[in-house]
XYZ file of C-alpha atoms in Angstrom:
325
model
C 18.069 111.420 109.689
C 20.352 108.604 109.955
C 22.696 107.432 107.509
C 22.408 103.548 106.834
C 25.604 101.993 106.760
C 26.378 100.260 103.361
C 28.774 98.519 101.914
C 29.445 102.057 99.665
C 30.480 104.122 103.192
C 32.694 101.292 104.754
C 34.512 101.358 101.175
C 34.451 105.692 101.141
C 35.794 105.439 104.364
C 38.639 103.137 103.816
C 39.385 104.950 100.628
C 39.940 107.870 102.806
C 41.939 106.290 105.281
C 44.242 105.522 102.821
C 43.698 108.775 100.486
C 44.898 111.110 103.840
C 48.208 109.952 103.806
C 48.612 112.129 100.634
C 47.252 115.472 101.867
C 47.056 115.684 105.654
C 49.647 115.973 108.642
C 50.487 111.876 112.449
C 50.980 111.794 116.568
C 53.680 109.132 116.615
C 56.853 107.913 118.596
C 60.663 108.147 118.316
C 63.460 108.885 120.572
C 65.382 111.359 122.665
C 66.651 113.231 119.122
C 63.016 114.930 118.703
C 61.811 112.396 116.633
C 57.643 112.081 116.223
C 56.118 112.526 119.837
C 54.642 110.169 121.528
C 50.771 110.989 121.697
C 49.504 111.567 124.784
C 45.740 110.941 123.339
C 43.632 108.622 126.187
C 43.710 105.246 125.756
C 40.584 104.001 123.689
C 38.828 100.958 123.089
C 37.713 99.639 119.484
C 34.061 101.533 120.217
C 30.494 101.674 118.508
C 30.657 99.845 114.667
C 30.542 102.505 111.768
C 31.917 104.807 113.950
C 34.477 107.441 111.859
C 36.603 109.857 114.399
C 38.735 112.373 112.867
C 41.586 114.347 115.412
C 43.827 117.111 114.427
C 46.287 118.580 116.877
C 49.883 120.641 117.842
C 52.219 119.431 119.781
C 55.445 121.672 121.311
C 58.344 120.797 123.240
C 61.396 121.312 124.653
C 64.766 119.563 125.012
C 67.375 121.602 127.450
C 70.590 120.580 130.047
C 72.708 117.461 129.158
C 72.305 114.566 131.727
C 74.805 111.351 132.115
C 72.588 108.639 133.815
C 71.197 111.382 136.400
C 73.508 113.421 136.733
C 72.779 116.930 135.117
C 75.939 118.332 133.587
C 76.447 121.881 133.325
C 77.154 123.884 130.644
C 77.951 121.168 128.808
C 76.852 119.355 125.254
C 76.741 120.892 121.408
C 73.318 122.314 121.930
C 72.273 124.470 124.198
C 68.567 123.797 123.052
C 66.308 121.901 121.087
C 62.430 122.108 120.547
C 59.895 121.272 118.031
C 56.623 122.053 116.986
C 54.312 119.380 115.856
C 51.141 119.034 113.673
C 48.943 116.069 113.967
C 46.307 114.018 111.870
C 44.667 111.224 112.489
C 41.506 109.557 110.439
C 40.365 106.673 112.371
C 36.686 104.439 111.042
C 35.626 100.839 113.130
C 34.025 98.634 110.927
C 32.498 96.451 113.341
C 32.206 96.312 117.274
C 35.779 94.632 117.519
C 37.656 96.020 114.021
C 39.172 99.002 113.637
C 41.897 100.757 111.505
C 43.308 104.355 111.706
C 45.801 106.392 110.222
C 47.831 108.943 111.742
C 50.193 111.285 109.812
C 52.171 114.374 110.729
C 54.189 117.413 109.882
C 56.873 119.153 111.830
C 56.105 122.967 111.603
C 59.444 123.698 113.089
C 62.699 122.013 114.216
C 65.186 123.847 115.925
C 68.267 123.131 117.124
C 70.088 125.836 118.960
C 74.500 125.177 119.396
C 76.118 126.428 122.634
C 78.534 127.811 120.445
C 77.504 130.756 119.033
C 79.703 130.645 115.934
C 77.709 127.261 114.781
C 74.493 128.506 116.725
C 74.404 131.530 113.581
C 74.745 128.438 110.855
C 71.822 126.653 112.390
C 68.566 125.835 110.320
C 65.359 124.913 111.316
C 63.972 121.243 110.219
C 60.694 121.143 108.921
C 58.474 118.518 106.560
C 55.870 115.637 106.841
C 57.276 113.260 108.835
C 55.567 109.501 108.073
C 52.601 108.211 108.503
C 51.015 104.747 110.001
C 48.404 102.206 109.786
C 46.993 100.144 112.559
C 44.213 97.893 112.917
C 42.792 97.611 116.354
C 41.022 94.487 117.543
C 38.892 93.745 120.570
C 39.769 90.576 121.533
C 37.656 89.986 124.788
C 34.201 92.066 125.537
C 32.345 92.428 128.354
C 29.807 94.387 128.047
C 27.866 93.565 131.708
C 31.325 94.354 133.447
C 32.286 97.105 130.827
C 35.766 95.657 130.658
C 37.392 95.437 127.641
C 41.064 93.841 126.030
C 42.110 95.350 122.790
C 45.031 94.432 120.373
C 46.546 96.808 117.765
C 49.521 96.329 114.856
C 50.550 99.229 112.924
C 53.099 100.053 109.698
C 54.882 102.948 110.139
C 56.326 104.252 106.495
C 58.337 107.257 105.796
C 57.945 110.147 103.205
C 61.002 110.401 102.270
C 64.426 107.814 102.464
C 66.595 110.781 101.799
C 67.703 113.062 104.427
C 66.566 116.741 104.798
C 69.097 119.038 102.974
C 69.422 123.109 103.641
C 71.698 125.276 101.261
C 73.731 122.019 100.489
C 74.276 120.901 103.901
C 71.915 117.367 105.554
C 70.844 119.311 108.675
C 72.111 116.912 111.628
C 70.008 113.889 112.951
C 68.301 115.795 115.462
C 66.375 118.523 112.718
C 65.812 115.719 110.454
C 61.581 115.790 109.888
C 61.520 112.301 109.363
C 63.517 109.049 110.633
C 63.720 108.053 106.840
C 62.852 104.882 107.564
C 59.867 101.833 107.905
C 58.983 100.143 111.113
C 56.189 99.072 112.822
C 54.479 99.035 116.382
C 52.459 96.393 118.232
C 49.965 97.209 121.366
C 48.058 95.502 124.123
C 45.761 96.994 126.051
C 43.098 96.459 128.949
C 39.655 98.872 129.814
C 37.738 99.007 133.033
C 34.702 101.455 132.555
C 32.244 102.557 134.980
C 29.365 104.982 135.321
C 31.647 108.503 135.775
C 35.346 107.413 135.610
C 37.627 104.505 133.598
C 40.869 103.275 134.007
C 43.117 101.886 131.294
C 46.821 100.031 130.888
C 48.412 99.358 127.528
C 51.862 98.262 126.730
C 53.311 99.848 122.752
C 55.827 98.382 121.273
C 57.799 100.260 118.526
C 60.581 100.034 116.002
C 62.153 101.104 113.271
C 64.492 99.452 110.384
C 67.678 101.704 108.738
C 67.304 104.367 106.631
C 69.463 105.080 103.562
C 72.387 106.487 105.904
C 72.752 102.994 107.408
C 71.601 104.652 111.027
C 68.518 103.057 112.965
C 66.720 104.813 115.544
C 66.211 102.782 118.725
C 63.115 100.872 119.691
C 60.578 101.399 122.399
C 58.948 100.162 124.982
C 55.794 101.959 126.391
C 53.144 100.919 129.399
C 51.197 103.332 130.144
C 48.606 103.454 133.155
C 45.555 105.837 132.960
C 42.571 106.998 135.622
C 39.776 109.116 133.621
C 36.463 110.814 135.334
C 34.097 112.684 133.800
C 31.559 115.417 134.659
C 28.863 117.018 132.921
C 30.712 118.342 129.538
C 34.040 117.908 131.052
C 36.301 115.266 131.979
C 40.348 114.957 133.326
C 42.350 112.258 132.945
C 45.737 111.532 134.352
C 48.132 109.437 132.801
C 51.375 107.769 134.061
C 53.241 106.702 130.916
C 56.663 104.773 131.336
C 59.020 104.979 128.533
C 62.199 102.767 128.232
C 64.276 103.135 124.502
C 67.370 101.079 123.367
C 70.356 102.528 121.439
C 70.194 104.160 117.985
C 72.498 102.378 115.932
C 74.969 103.345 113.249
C 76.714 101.004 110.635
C 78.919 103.949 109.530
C 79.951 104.820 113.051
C 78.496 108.399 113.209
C 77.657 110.166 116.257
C 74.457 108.639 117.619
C 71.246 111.159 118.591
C 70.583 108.651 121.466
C 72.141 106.052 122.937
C 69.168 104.811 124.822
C 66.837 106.140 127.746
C 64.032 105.273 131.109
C 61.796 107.614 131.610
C 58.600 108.254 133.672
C 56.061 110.842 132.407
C 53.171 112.177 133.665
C 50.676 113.201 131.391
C 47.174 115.271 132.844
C 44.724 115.680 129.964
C 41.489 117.900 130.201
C 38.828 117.629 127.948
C 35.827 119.481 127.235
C 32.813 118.713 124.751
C 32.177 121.811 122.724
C 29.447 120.765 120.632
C 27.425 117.345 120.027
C 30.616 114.602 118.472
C 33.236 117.494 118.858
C 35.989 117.758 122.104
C 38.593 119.609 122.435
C 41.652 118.142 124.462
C 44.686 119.853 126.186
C 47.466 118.125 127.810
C 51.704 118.290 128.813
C 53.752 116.442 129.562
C 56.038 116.119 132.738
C 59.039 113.996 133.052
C 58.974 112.943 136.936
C 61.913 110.330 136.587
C 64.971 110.589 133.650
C 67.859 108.401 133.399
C 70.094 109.005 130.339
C 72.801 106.116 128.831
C 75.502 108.175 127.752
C 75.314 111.864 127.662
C 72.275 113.441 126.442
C 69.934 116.281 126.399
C 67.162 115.643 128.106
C 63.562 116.267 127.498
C 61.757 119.309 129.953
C 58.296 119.197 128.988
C 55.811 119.203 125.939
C 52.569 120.697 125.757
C 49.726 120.799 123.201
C 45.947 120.069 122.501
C 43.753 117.853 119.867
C 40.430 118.554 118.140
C 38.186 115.493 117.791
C 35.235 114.665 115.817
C 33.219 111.405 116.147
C 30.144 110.768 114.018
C 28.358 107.476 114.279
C 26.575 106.434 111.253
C 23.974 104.157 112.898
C 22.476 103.812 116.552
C 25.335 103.079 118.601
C 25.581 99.407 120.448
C 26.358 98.697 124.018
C 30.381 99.130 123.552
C 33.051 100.893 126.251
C 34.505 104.133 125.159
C 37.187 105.462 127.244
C 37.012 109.328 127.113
């Protein structure tokens, strides 16, 4: 039987969106210090009005072997490894064919940081804790539904949990276990989708920022374009992903050491998804970097891995829209 939408469910929905940020775990973005990783979720369009899609995943990855520019230094750098394991949430509802808003929280199971010397590699403690959330409201701003191509527009507020700093036995675990960047920002997207029968293809350019916490440090911004070819068949369907990811300076007003002092990267990004049962898909995905340059002298990221349950539900007959798998 199918639910008519009223003006009750658009309100029970929006009351959730909001409500989740209290309860659940977010796939976000930060920097080179294993801040919130960047989701590697296919690019989507607004899709079908009343429309609620709910996506919980785990992320891991791994940070090993200093670089200056790209040159890999060896044995060289206060860690000897870092990696994190990452727990995603994201309630997303579009109230019409063009409107849309989501909100995307998250919780770091784990952050480790592991010293190359072994003498501060014994005091070492994990990070853990929710680490913000995020609304965004996603418009479509041109449709065409003959030529199934589509040009979307999103703005977000990203706000923290917490303005204080993570603190272990009486010591503020270092920038790079810290669970949350302690601070608001925001991000901005464009994006353009081409559709057809069995296979899509999709570009979008994310913007994102951050203001300074209570420690007077700001993490850098970013600047993310990301290029995507999809194709589907039968239950199944791969998509590979080409994301490039360029990140300015953190910034310190106190003059402590800096996580990152800015990045280029190229990563590739090969998804496979698979419907398990009628509005439920189950996604799996890494990621590669293909092309690193490091300002400074940092770690550098090796690869992250992890998959995503979704679950769309459609409370009315679905219109002609494009829906990018």
């Amino acid at each position: 039987m199918k639910i008519k939408p009223t003006v009750s469910v658009a309100a029970m929905v929006l009351a959730c969106l909001v409500i989740s940020g209290l309860f659940a775990p977010k796939l976000m973005a930060q920097c080179c210090s294993m801040g919130s990783p960047v989701s590697t979720a296919s690019l989507a369009g607004v899709g079908s009005k009343h429309t609620l899609s709910v996506n919980y995943g785990m992320k891991y990855g791994l940070f090993e072997t200093y670089f200056r520019q790209r040159t890999r230094l060896i044995n060289y750098g206060l860690y000897d490894q870092l990696s994190y394991l990452f727990s995603s949430f994201n309630l997303a509802y579009n109230f019409t064919n063009r409107l849309s808003f989501e909100h995307e929280l998250g919780y770091f199971v784990r952050k480790t940081t592991r010293y190359a010397d072994p003498e501060l590699d014994k005091l070492a403690t994990d990070g853990y804790g929710f680490s913000g959330g995020m609304l965004l409201g996603k418009y479509a701003l041109w449709v065409k539904p003959v030529s199934q191509f589509e040009i979307d527009a999103g703005l977000g507020f990203r706000y923290p949990f917490s303005r204080k700093p993570m603190v272990v036995n009486g010591i503020e675990l270092p920038t790079e276990a810290q669970p949350s960047t302690g601070a608001f920002g925001g991000v901005m997207f464009l994006q353009a989708i081409k559709q057809h029968r069995n296979y899509s293809f999709a570009l979008q350019h994310r913007y994102e920022f951050f203001g300074q916490n209570d420690n007077d440090y700001q993490y850098g911004s970013a600047h993310l374009t990301s290029v995507s070819a999809s194709a589907r068949y039968h239950s199944f369907s791969a998509v590979l992903l080409l994301r490039n990811e360029i990140r300015t300076s953190d910034h310190s007003a106190t003059n402590s050491r800096l996580a990152s002092e800015g990045s280029h990267l190229v990563v590739l990004a090969p998804q496979l998804s698979c419907t398990l049962l009628s509005g439920l898909n189950l996604t799996m995905y890494m990621d590669i970097p293909i092309y690193r340059y490091y300002f400074g002298e940092q770690i550098s990221n090796r690869y992250a891995m992890g998959f995503s349950i979704i679950y769309t539900h459609t409370f009315t007959k679905p219109d002609s829209k494009l829906v990018f798998p």
